[in-house]
mmCIF file of C-alpha atoms and ligand atoms in Angstrom:
data_model
loop_
_atom_site.group_PDB
_atom_site.id
_atom_site.type_symbol
_atom_site.label_atom_id
_atom_site.label_comp_id
_atom_site.label_asym_id
_atom_site.label_seq_id
_atom_site.Cartn_x
_atom_site.Cartn_y
_atom_site.Cartn_z
ATOM 1 C CA MET L 1 76.818 286.526 211.462
ATOM 2 C CA LEU L 2 75.321 283.458 209.914
ATOM 3 C CA ASP L 3 77.146 282.417 206.724
ATOM 4 C CA LEU L 4 75.048 280.277 204.391
ATOM 5 C CA LYS L 5 78.066 279.006 202.513
ATOM 6 C CA SER L 6 80.179 278.178 205.563
ATOM 7 C CA LYS L 7 79.088 274.548 205.544
ATOM 8 C CA LYS L 8 77.850 272.088 202.966
ATOM 9 C CA PRO L 9 75.472 270.414 203.476
ATOM 10 C CA LEU L 10 73.775 272.966 205.695
ATOM 11 C CA ILE L 11 70.884 271.422 207.619
ATOM 12 C CA ILE L 12 67.917 273.566 208.585
ATOM 13 C CA ALA L 13 65.258 271.848 210.688
ATOM 14 C CA GLY L 14 62.420 272.595 213.037
ATOM 15 C CA PRO L 15 58.666 272.493 213.253
ATOM 16 C CA CYS L 16 56.352 273.853 210.599
ATOM 17 C CA SER L 17 55.011 276.183 213.318
ATOM 18 C CA ALA L 18 56.045 277.341 216.753
ATOM 19 C CA GLU L 19 52.906 276.238 218.634
ATOM 20 C CA THR L 20 53.753 276.441 222.315
ATOM 21 C CA VAL L 21 56.853 277.375 224.253
ATOM 22 C CA GLU L 22 57.293 273.729 225.344
ATOM 23 C CA GLN L 23 56.912 272.253 221.857
ATOM 24 C CA THR L 24 59.338 274.817 220.440
ATOM 25 C CA LEU L 25 62.000 274.382 223.111
ATOM 26 C CA GLN L 26 61.756 270.600 223.299
ATOM 27 C CA THR L 27 62.000 270.217 219.539
ATOM 28 C CA ALA L 28 64.936 272.617 219.399
ATOM 29 C CA GLU L 29 66.762 270.913 222.255
ATOM 30 C CA GLN L 30 66.409 267.474 220.691
ATOM 31 C CA LEU L 31 67.561 268.756 217.320
ATOM 32 C CA ALA L 32 70.513 270.559 218.861
ATOM 33 C CA ALA L 33 71.463 267.478 220.904
ATOM 34 C CA SER L 34 71.756 265.460 217.690
ATOM 35 C CA GLY L 35 74.622 267.710 216.652
ATOM 36 C CA LYS L 36 73.430 267.400 213.059
ATOM 37 C CA VAL L 37 71.357 270.545 212.685
ATOM 38 C CA ASP L 38 72.853 273.940 211.811
ATOM 39 C CA ILE L 39 69.830 276.241 211.888
ATOM 40 C CA PHE L 40 66.505 275.972 213.734
ATOM 41 C CA ARG L 41 63.393 276.884 211.758
ATOM 42 C CA ALA L 42 59.855 277.558 212.990
ATOM 43 C CA GLY L 43 56.913 279.324 211.381
ATOM 44 C CA VAL L 44 55.500 282.152 213.475
ATOM 45 C CA TRP L 45 53.101 283.595 210.893
ATOM 46 C CA LYS L 46 51.465 280.887 208.784
ATOM 47 C CA PRO L 47 49.831 281.763 205.490
ATOM 48 C CA ARG L 48 46.935 279.305 205.260
ATOM 49 C CA THR L 49 45.039 278.552 202.098
ATOM 50 C CA LYS L 50 41.666 278.851 203.847
ATOM 51 C CA PRO L 51 40.577 280.931 206.851
ATOM 52 C CA GLY L 52 39.902 279.169 210.114
ATOM 53 C CA GLY L 53 43.146 277.167 210.207
ATOM 54 C CA PHE L 54 45.983 277.800 212.638
ATOM 55 C CA GLU L 55 47.622 280.994 211.426
ATOM 56 C CA GLY L 56 50.629 280.975 213.717
ATOM 57 C CA MET L 57 51.243 282.415 217.179
ATOM 58 C CA GLY L 58 52.691 285.670 215.841
ATOM 59 C CA ILE L 59 54.768 288.035 217.972
ATOM 60 C CA PRO L 60 54.291 286.111 221.272
ATOM 61 C CA ALA L 61 56.297 283.237 219.717
ATOM 62 C CA LEU L 62 59.338 285.399 218.979
ATOM 63 C CA PRO L 63 60.679 285.298 222.588
ATOM 64 C CA TRP L 64 60.495 281.473 222.405
ATOM 65 C CA LEU L 65 62.951 281.583 219.518
ATOM 66 C CA VAL L 66 65.205 283.915 221.475
ATOM 67 C CA GLU L 67 65.126 281.284 224.216
ATOM 68 C CA VAL L 68 65.963 278.525 221.688
ATOM 69 C CA LYS L 69 69.037 280.526 220.723
ATOM 70 C CA ARG L 70 70.053 281.046 224.339
ATOM 71 C CA ARG L 71 69.671 277.380 225.257
ATOM 72 C CA THR L 72 70.984 275.677 222.132
ATOM 73 C CA SER L 73 73.207 278.294 220.448
ATOM 74 C CA LEU L 74 71.478 277.413 217.190
ATOM 75 C CA PRO L 75 70.704 280.339 214.892
ATOM 76 C CA VAL L 76 66.953 280.714 214.365
ATOM 77 C CA ALA L 77 65.000 281.294 211.160
ATOM 78 C CA ILE L 78 61.405 282.261 210.483
ATOM 79 C CA GLU L 79 59.180 283.097 207.531
ATOM 80 C CA VAL L 80 58.326 286.746 206.922
ATOM 81 C CA ALA L 81 55.492 287.847 204.660
ATOM 82 C CA ASN L 82 55.236 291.600 205.166
ATOM 83 C CA ALA L 83 57.101 294.648 206.522
ATOM 84 C CA LYS L 84 55.577 294.313 210.010
ATOM 85 C CA HIS L 85 56.891 290.754 210.317
ATOM 86 C CA VAL L 86 60.352 291.952 209.316
ATOM 87 C CA GLU L 87 60.354 294.795 211.845
ATOM 88 C CA SER L 88 59.202 292.593 214.747
ATOM 89 C CA ALA L 89 61.609 289.776 213.881
ATOM 90 C CA LEU L 90 64.576 292.128 213.527
ATOM 91 C CA ALA L 91 63.732 293.653 216.913
ATOM 92 C CA PHE L 92 63.952 290.184 218.492
ATOM 93 C CA GLY L 93 67.247 289.390 216.787
ATOM 94 C CA ILE L 94 66.045 286.511 214.597
ATOM 95 C CA ASP L 95 69.056 285.306 212.560
ATOM 96 C CA MET L 96 67.610 284.403 209.194
ATOM 97 C CA PHE L 97 64.399 284.873 207.210
ATOM 98 C CA TRP L 98 62.774 282.968 204.439
ATOM 99 C CA ILE L 99 60.104 284.174 202.076
ATOM 100 C CA GLY L 100 57.292 281.662 201.626
ATOM 101 C CA ALA L 101 56.043 280.340 198.308
ATOM 102 C CA ARG L 102 52.792 282.317 198.467
ATOM 103 C CA THR L 103 54.674 285.534 199.164
ATOM 104 C CA THR L 104 57.265 285.035 196.402
ATOM 105 C CA SER L 105 54.305 284.909 194.021
ATOM 106 C CA ASN L 106 53.395 288.489 194.958
ATOM 107 C CA PRO L 107 55.856 291.205 193.804
ATOM 108 C CA PHE L 108 54.168 293.867 196.002
ATOM 109 C CA SER L 109 54.829 291.813 199.134
ATOM 110 C CA VAL L 110 58.385 290.998 198.116
ATOM 111 C CA GLN L 111 59.102 294.660 197.417
ATOM 112 C CA GLU L 112 57.676 295.660 200.804
ATOM 113 C CA ILE L 113 59.826 293.056 202.581
ATOM 114 C CA ALA L 114 62.923 294.064 200.626
ATOM 115 C CA GLU L 115 62.454 297.705 201.622
ATOM 116 C CA ALA L 116 61.875 296.829 205.272
ATOM 117 C CA LEU L 117 65.150 294.888 205.182
ATOM 118 C CA ARG L 118 67.225 297.681 203.670
ATOM 119 C CA GLY L 119 70.376 298.227 205.692
ATOM 120 C CA SER L 120 70.237 294.891 207.548
ATOM 121 C CA ASP L 121 72.753 292.149 206.861
ATOM 122 C CA ILE L 122 70.449 289.262 207.674
ATOM 123 C CA PRO L 123 70.490 286.269 205.279
ATOM 124 C CA VAL L 124 67.260 285.743 203.340
ATOM 125 C CA LEU L 125 66.178 282.565 201.564
ATOM 126 C CA VAL L 126 63.617 282.867 198.803
ATOM 127 C CA LYS L 127 61.280 279.934 198.268
ATOM 128 C CA ASN L 128 60.118 279.249 194.742
ATOM 129 C CA PRO L 129 56.652 280.653 193.968
ATOM 130 C CA MET L 130 53.645 278.313 194.060
ATOM 131 C CA ASN L 131 53.420 278.246 190.283
ATOM 132 C CA ALA L 132 56.212 277.112 187.988
ATOM 133 C CA ASP L 133 57.287 280.654 187.105
ATOM 134 C CA ILE L 134 61.029 280.994 187.206
ATOM 135 C CA GLU L 135 60.935 284.725 186.339
ATOM 136 C CA LEU L 136 58.880 285.420 189.460
ATOM 137 C CA TRP L 137 61.411 283.490 191.571
ATOM 138 C CA ASN L 138 64.314 285.296 189.957
ATOM 139 C CA GLY L 139 62.453 288.629 190.229
ATOM 140 C CA ALA L 140 62.009 288.249 193.991
ATOM 141 C CA VAL L 141 65.749 287.671 194.375
ATOM 142 C CA GLU L 142 66.453 290.764 192.269
ATOM 143 C CA ARG L 143 64.147 292.931 194.407
ATOM 144 C CA LEU L 144 66.012 291.872 197.566
ATOM 145 C CA ALA L 145 69.419 292.320 195.951
ATOM 146 C CA LYS L 146 68.434 295.834 194.824
ATOM 147 C CA CYS L 147 67.689 296.736 198.456
ATOM 148 C CA GLY L 148 71.203 295.717 199.437
ATOM 149 C CA ILE L 149 70.530 292.257 200.878
ATOM 150 C CA LYS L 150 73.881 290.548 200.393
ATOM 151 C CA GLN L 151 73.353 287.038 201.704
ATOM 152 C CA LEU L 152 70.666 285.572 199.534
ATOM 153 C CA GLY L 153 69.753 281.952 199.000
ATOM 154 C CA LEU L 154 67.045 279.848 197.372
ATOM 155 C CA ILE L 155 64.694 277.177 198.641
ATOM 156 C CA HIS L 156 63.202 274.701 196.219
ATOM 157 C CA ARG L 157 59.872 273.507 197.699
ATOM 158 C CA GLY L 158 58.138 272.245 194.575
ATOM 159 C CA PHE L 159 55.271 273.662 192.546
ATOM 160 C CA SER L 160 51.582 273.244 193.166
ATOM 161 C CA GLY L 161 49.358 271.642 190.567
ATOM 162 C CA TYR L 162 45.827 270.451 190.185
ATOM 163 C CA GLY L 163 44.849 266.856 190.795
ATOM 164 C CA SER L 164 46.498 264.045 192.664
ATOM 165 C CA SER L 165 50.157 263.215 192.498
ATOM 166 C CA VAL L 166 52.569 261.359 194.782
ATOM 167 C CA TYR L 167 53.888 264.791 195.707
ATOM 168 C CA ARG L 168 52.083 267.641 197.442
ATOM 169 C CA ASN L 169 54.149 269.979 195.262
ATOM 170 C CA THR L 170 55.763 268.575 192.122
ATOM 171 C CA PRO L 171 59.529 269.007 192.310
ATOM 172 C CA MET L 172 60.107 269.863 188.603
ATOM 173 C CA TRP L 173 63.828 269.509 189.241
ATOM 174 C CA HIS L 174 64.666 271.120 185.906
ATOM 175 C CA LEU L 175 63.379 274.463 187.252
ATOM 176 C CA ALA L 176 65.673 274.216 190.267
ATOM 177 C CA LEU L 177 68.549 273.470 187.904
ATOM 178 C CA GLU L 178 67.585 276.422 185.713
ATOM 179 C CA ILE L 179 67.560 278.878 188.630
ATOM 180 C CA LYS L 180 70.909 277.450 189.773
ATOM 181 C CA LYS L 181 72.274 278.153 186.313
ATOM 182 C CA ARG L 182 70.911 281.716 186.373
ATOM 183 C CA LEU L 183 72.055 282.502 189.909
ATOM 184 C CA PRO L 184 75.160 280.349 190.354
ATOM 185 C CA GLU L 185 76.458 282.368 193.299
ATOM 186 C CA LEU L 186 73.380 281.682 195.426
ATOM 187 C CA PRO L 187 73.252 278.629 197.681
ATOM 188 C CA ILE L 188 70.162 276.526 197.044
ATOM 189 C CA PHE L 189 68.397 274.371 199.622
ATOM 190 C CA CYS L 190 65.748 271.742 199.120
ATOM 191 C CA ASP L 191 62.608 271.579 201.261
ATOM 192 C CA PRO L 192 61.585 267.918 200.905
ATOM 193 C CA SER L 193 58.808 268.352 203.501
ATOM 194 C CA HIS L 194 56.699 270.673 201.360
ATOM 195 C CA ILE L 195 57.534 268.809 198.167
ATOM 196 C CA CYS L 196 56.354 265.498 199.649
ATOM 197 C CA GLY L 197 53.492 266.512 201.923
ATOM 198 C CA ASN L 198 54.015 263.179 203.682
ATOM 199 C CA ARG L 199 56.860 261.235 205.284
ATOM 200 C CA ASP L 200 57.185 258.489 202.691
ATOM 201 C CA HIS L 201 59.422 260.102 200.108
ATOM 202 C CA LEU L 202 61.459 262.485 202.254
ATOM 203 C CA LEU L 203 64.661 260.478 201.917
ATOM 204 C CA GLU L 204 64.280 259.927 198.181
ATOM 205 C CA VAL L 205 63.661 263.633 197.521
ATOM 206 C CA SER L 206 66.499 264.698 199.845
ATOM 207 C CA GLN L 207 68.853 262.253 198.121
ATOM 208 C CA GLN L 208 67.887 263.674 194.752
ATOM 209 C CA ALA L 209 68.744 267.164 196.048
ATOM 210 C CA ALA L 210 72.084 265.906 197.376
ATOM 211 C CA ASP L 211 72.852 264.337 193.994
ATOM 212 C CA LEU L 212 71.971 267.586 192.205
ATOM 213 C CA ASN L 213 74.548 269.473 194.256
ATOM 214 C CA PHE L 214 72.171 271.390 196.528
ATOM 215 C CA ASN L 215 73.797 273.205 199.448
ATOM 216 C CA GLY L 216 71.574 271.580 202.031
ATOM 217 C CA ILE L 217 68.031 270.806 203.077
ATOM 218 C CA MET L 218 65.287 272.340 205.201
ATOM 219 C CA VAL L 219 63.175 269.674 206.875
ATOM 220 C CA GLU L 220 60.169 270.028 209.149
ATOM 221 C CA SER L 221 60.636 268.271 212.471
ATOM 222 C CA HIS L 222 58.331 268.225 215.501
ATOM 223 C CA ILE L 223 58.502 266.358 218.825
ATOM 224 C CA THR L 224 55.017 264.908 218.253
ATOM 225 C CA PRO L 225 54.389 265.217 214.506
ATOM 226 C CA ASP L 226 50.935 263.621 214.494
ATOM 227 C CA ALA L 227 49.722 266.245 216.953
ATOM 228 C CA ALA L 228 51.173 269.184 214.982
ATOM 229 C CA TRP L 229 48.874 272.154 214.428
ATOM 230 C CA SER L 230 50.017 272.532 210.819
ATOM 231 C CA ASP L 231 51.472 270.141 208.229
ATOM 232 C CA ALA L 232 51.149 267.160 210.600
ATOM 233 C CA LYS L 233 51.426 264.562 207.838
ATOM 234 C CA GLN L 234 54.841 265.627 206.612
ATOM 235 C CA GLN L 235 56.677 266.323 209.871
ATOM 236 C CA ILE L 236 59.085 263.862 211.470
ATOM 237 C CA THR L 237 60.481 263.530 214.965
ATOM 238 C CA PRO L 238 64.031 264.740 215.653
ATOM 239 C CA GLU L 239 64.947 261.057 215.965
ATOM 240 C CA GLN L 240 63.564 260.294 212.500
ATOM 241 C CA LEU L 241 65.414 263.311 211.174
ATOM 242 C CA VAL L 242 68.696 261.897 212.454
ATOM 243 C CA GLU L 243 67.871 258.613 210.726
ATOM 244 C CA LEU L 244 67.175 260.466 207.498
ATOM 245 C CA LEU L 245 70.394 262.475 207.743
ATOM 246 C CA ASP L 246 72.389 259.328 208.463
ATOM 247 C CA SER L 247 70.950 257.614 205.390
ATOM 248 C CA LEU L 248 71.618 260.550 203.080
ATOM 249 C CA ILE L 249 74.733 260.380 200.955
ATOM 250 C CA TRP L 250 76.386 263.670 200.027
ATOM 251 C CA ARG L 251 78.748 262.675 197.259
ATOM 252 C CA ALA L 252 81.821 264.605 196.152
ATOM 253 C CA GLU L 253 81.521 267.135 193.332
ATOM 254 C CA GLY L 254 84.378 265.508 191.461
ATOM 255 C CA SER L 255 87.428 263.334 191.924
ATOM 256 C CA ASP L 256 91.136 263.772 191.175
ATOM 257 C CA SER L 257 91.604 260.045 190.674
ATOM 258 C CA ILE L 258 93.178 259.316 187.266
ATOM 259 C CA ALA L 259 91.263 256.060 186.896
ATOM 260 C CA TYR L 260 88.015 257.941 187.496
ATOM 261 C CA GLN L 261 88.929 260.611 184.931
ATOM 262 C CA ASN L 262 89.954 257.985 182.346
ATOM 263 C CA SER L 263 86.797 255.918 182.618
ATOM 264 C CA LEU L 264 84.668 259.050 182.591
ATOM 265 C CA ASP L 265 86.434 260.424 179.494
ATOM 266 C CA GLU L 266 85.998 257.120 177.716
ATOM 267 C CA LEU L 267 82.275 256.869 178.450
ATOM 268 C CA ARG L 268 81.738 260.528 177.599
ATOM 269 C CA GLY L 269 83.366 259.853 174.240
ATOM 270 C CA VAL L 270 80.850 257.060 173.673
ATOM 271 C CA ILE L 271 78.007 259.415 174.637
ATOM 272 C CA ASP L 272 79.205 262.047 172.148
ATOM 273 C CA ARG L 273 79.348 259.458 169.343
ATOM 274 C CA LEU L 274 75.885 258.147 170.233
ATOM 275 C CA ASP L 275 74.500 261.712 170.306
ATOM 276 C CA ASP L 276 75.885 262.258 166.793
ATOM 277 C CA GLU L 277 74.249 259.028 165.657
ATOM 278 C CA ILE L 278 70.895 259.925 167.242
ATOM 279 C CA LEU L 279 70.975 263.328 165.542
ATOM 280 C CA ARG L 280 71.903 261.808 162.165
ATOM 281 C CA LEU L 281 68.950 259.414 162.441
ATOM 282 C CA LEU L 282 66.587 262.174 163.567
ATOM 283 C CA SER L 283 67.626 264.312 160.640
ATOM 284 C CA MET L 284 67.026 261.363 158.261
ATOM 285 C CA ARG L 285 63.637 260.765 159.861
ATOM 286 C CA MET L 286 62.655 264.390 159.271
ATOM 287 C CA GLU L 287 63.668 264.096 155.610
ATOM 288 C CA VAL L 288 61.316 261.130 155.241
ATOM 289 C CA ALA L 289 58.560 263.120 156.995
ATOM 290 C CA GLU L 290 59.128 265.895 154.459
ATOM 291 C CA GLY L 291 58.777 263.332 151.655
ATOM 292 C CA ILE L 292 55.422 262.356 153.130
ATOM 293 C CA GLY L 293 54.546 266.078 153.264
ATOM 294 C CA PHE L 294 55.064 266.361 149.474
ATOM 295 C CA ILE L 295 52.811 263.341 148.831
ATOM 296 C CA LYS L 296 50.110 264.767 151.131
ATOM 297 C CA ARG L 297 50.301 268.098 149.297
ATOM 298 C CA GLU L 298 50.022 266.479 145.858
ATOM 299 C CA ASN L 299 46.986 264.517 147.010
ATOM 300 C CA ASN L 300 45.436 267.404 148.918
ATOM 301 C CA VAL L 301 45.426 265.451 152.175
ATOM 302 C CA MET L 302 45.720 267.163 155.591
ATOM 303 C CA ILE L 303 48.938 266.965 157.644
ATOM 304 C CA LEU L 304 47.576 265.482 160.843
ATOM 305 C CA GLN L 305 46.755 261.789 160.559
ATOM 306 C CA SER L 306 45.779 260.953 164.146
ATOM 307 C CA THR L 307 45.142 257.253 163.579
ATOM 308 C CA ARG L 308 48.582 256.732 162.098
ATOM 309 C CA TRP L 309 50.241 258.770 164.842
ATOM 310 C CA ASN L 310 48.436 256.833 167.580
ATOM 311 C CA GLN L 311 49.741 253.632 165.988
ATOM 312 C CA VAL L 312 53.296 255.000 165.990
ATOM 313 C CA VAL L 313 53.054 255.912 169.664
ATOM 314 C CA GLU L 314 51.407 252.647 170.650
ATOM 315 C CA ARG L 315 53.967 250.529 168.828
ATOM 316 C CA ILE L 316 56.849 252.310 170.531
ATOM 317 C CA LEU L 317 55.322 252.492 174.023
ATOM 318 C CA ALA L 318 54.726 248.737 173.871
ATOM 319 C CA ARG L 319 58.512 248.341 173.669
ATOM 320 C CA SER L 320 59.131 250.548 176.706
ATOM 321 C CA GLU L 321 60.110 247.715 179.011
ATOM 322 C CA GLU L 322 62.278 245.867 176.514
ATOM 323 C CA LEU L 323 64.134 249.129 175.791
ATOM 324 C CA GLY L 324 64.494 249.996 179.460
ATOM 325 C CA LEU L 325 63.015 253.453 178.767
ATOM 326 C CA SER L 326 60.086 254.833 180.761
ATOM 327 C CA LYS L 327 56.793 255.540 178.990
ATOM 328 C CA GLU L 328 56.996 259.098 180.319
ATOM 329 C CA PHE L 329 60.351 259.638 178.602
ATOM 330 C CA LEU L 330 59.224 257.992 175.357
ATOM 331 C CA ASN L 331 56.118 260.165 175.311
ATOM 332 C CA ILE L 332 58.183 263.356 175.631
ATOM 333 C CA ILE L 333 60.583 262.299 172.863
ATOM 334 C CA LEU L 334 57.776 261.199 170.527
ATOM 335 C CA GLU L 335 55.833 264.372 171.084
ATOM 336 C CA ALA L 336 58.890 266.502 170.278
ATOM 337 C CA ILE L 337 59.496 264.474 167.103
ATOM 338 C CA HIS L 338 55.854 264.755 166.104
ATOM 339 C CA ILE L 339 55.781 268.538 166.544
ATOM 340 C CA GLU L 340 58.932 268.951 164.449
ATOM 341 C CA SER L 341 57.543 266.650 161.685
ATOM 342 C CA ILE L 342 54.289 268.599 161.597
ATOM 343 C CA ASN L 343 56.189 271.898 161.374
ATOM 344 C CA LYS L 344 58.279 270.553 158.496
ATOM 345 C CA GLN L 345 55.185 269.352 156.641
ATOM 346 C CA LYS L 346 53.422 272.653 157.343
ATOM 347 C CA ARG L 347 56.239 274.515 155.612
ATOM 348 C CA ILE L 348 55.899 272.221 152.589
ATOM 349 C CA MET L 349 52.134 272.761 152.432
ATOM 350 C CA GLN L 350 52.630 276.539 152.565
ATOM 351 C CA LYS L 351 55.223 276.575 149.774
HETATM 352 C C1 PEP O 401 56.748 276.511 205.572
HETATM 353 O O1 PEP O 401 57.949 276.443 205.330
HETATM 354 O O2 PEP O 401 56.231 276.115 206.631
HETATM 355 C C2 PEP O 401 55.832 277.005 204.521
HETATM 356 C C3 PEP O 401 54.690 277.622 204.797
HETATM 357 O O3 PEP O 401 56.274 276.703 203.305
HETATM 358 P P1 PEP O 401 55.801 277.120 201.828
HETATM 359 O O4 PEP O 401 55.903 278.606 201.757
HETATM 360 O O5 PEP O 401 56.840 276.430 201.016
HETATM 361 O O6 PEP O 401 54.419 276.586 201.627
HETATM 362 MN MN1 MN O 402 54.884 273.739 206.754
#
């Protein structure tokens, strides 16, 4: 039986969709020949945003995956979205399932899948839901666990948003870290393909996952990516996948070296002292804001002074480069400070 924790990093790769028997087998054989792939993935049922797109080959593609297994010895994984998918895939001996982002968003579907899986010992990976809702992600895992699924894992594939971004689905790494904290026993894999939606940032996103101690990655790979029937823009050839895997650095979780420990301890001491200093200054700043609150109250002036606040922000953002701090970071910090100042002044006004 497939063991998700038997190897780290675990590499899952294969086309977005199983399109034809030739495309499936050729892709699988090239991936297997690289010796760098642990599990072969292929979508058989494809949930498409709009009707009319390629919705997967369905049951006729399942024997192709059986053939992949026979020829390459790679375990095979597919996406399941309802009880019928589970039943058909189990009958064909598929080795692993994942639950897609659209399905994780729907508790009825997850419950149905969980019940169809009761009594089987197949590993199941749960993709994050489309929206940035960690409870929904966690809830899907709980539904599966309650039905006795023992080998569970997570796939971080980013979160959809409105408008343009460099990513197809924003990674919001802090949510992946939060779910890791909540479910520390579960292996977590990154799906850079669906995060990126193109080939340009696959390495950067995969490296980020490696540096955040993910257990592996799931990457879409196709023998002729440009001709793919789904997700053509983000797929890479098996050759390009090897290149990506060779460039990725999976660093150690820690080191026993004394020199390493000593330098780390020293710098961490500096960080602790700086944190204390930052907090002391923040506390002083809030006291001054409270002083301003008293003056505003005496003079019957409202708390929010947008012109002044815009000046504060502008003055600080102009120093972004000189400080070596991104505007994005400065904006978050300033906003947090502003909210706390306003709350302090509000309390004074209400006294
Ligand atoms: C997929 O893995 O091909 C897929 C449909 O992914 P997601 O559910 O993350 O959109
Ligand atoms: Mn896809």
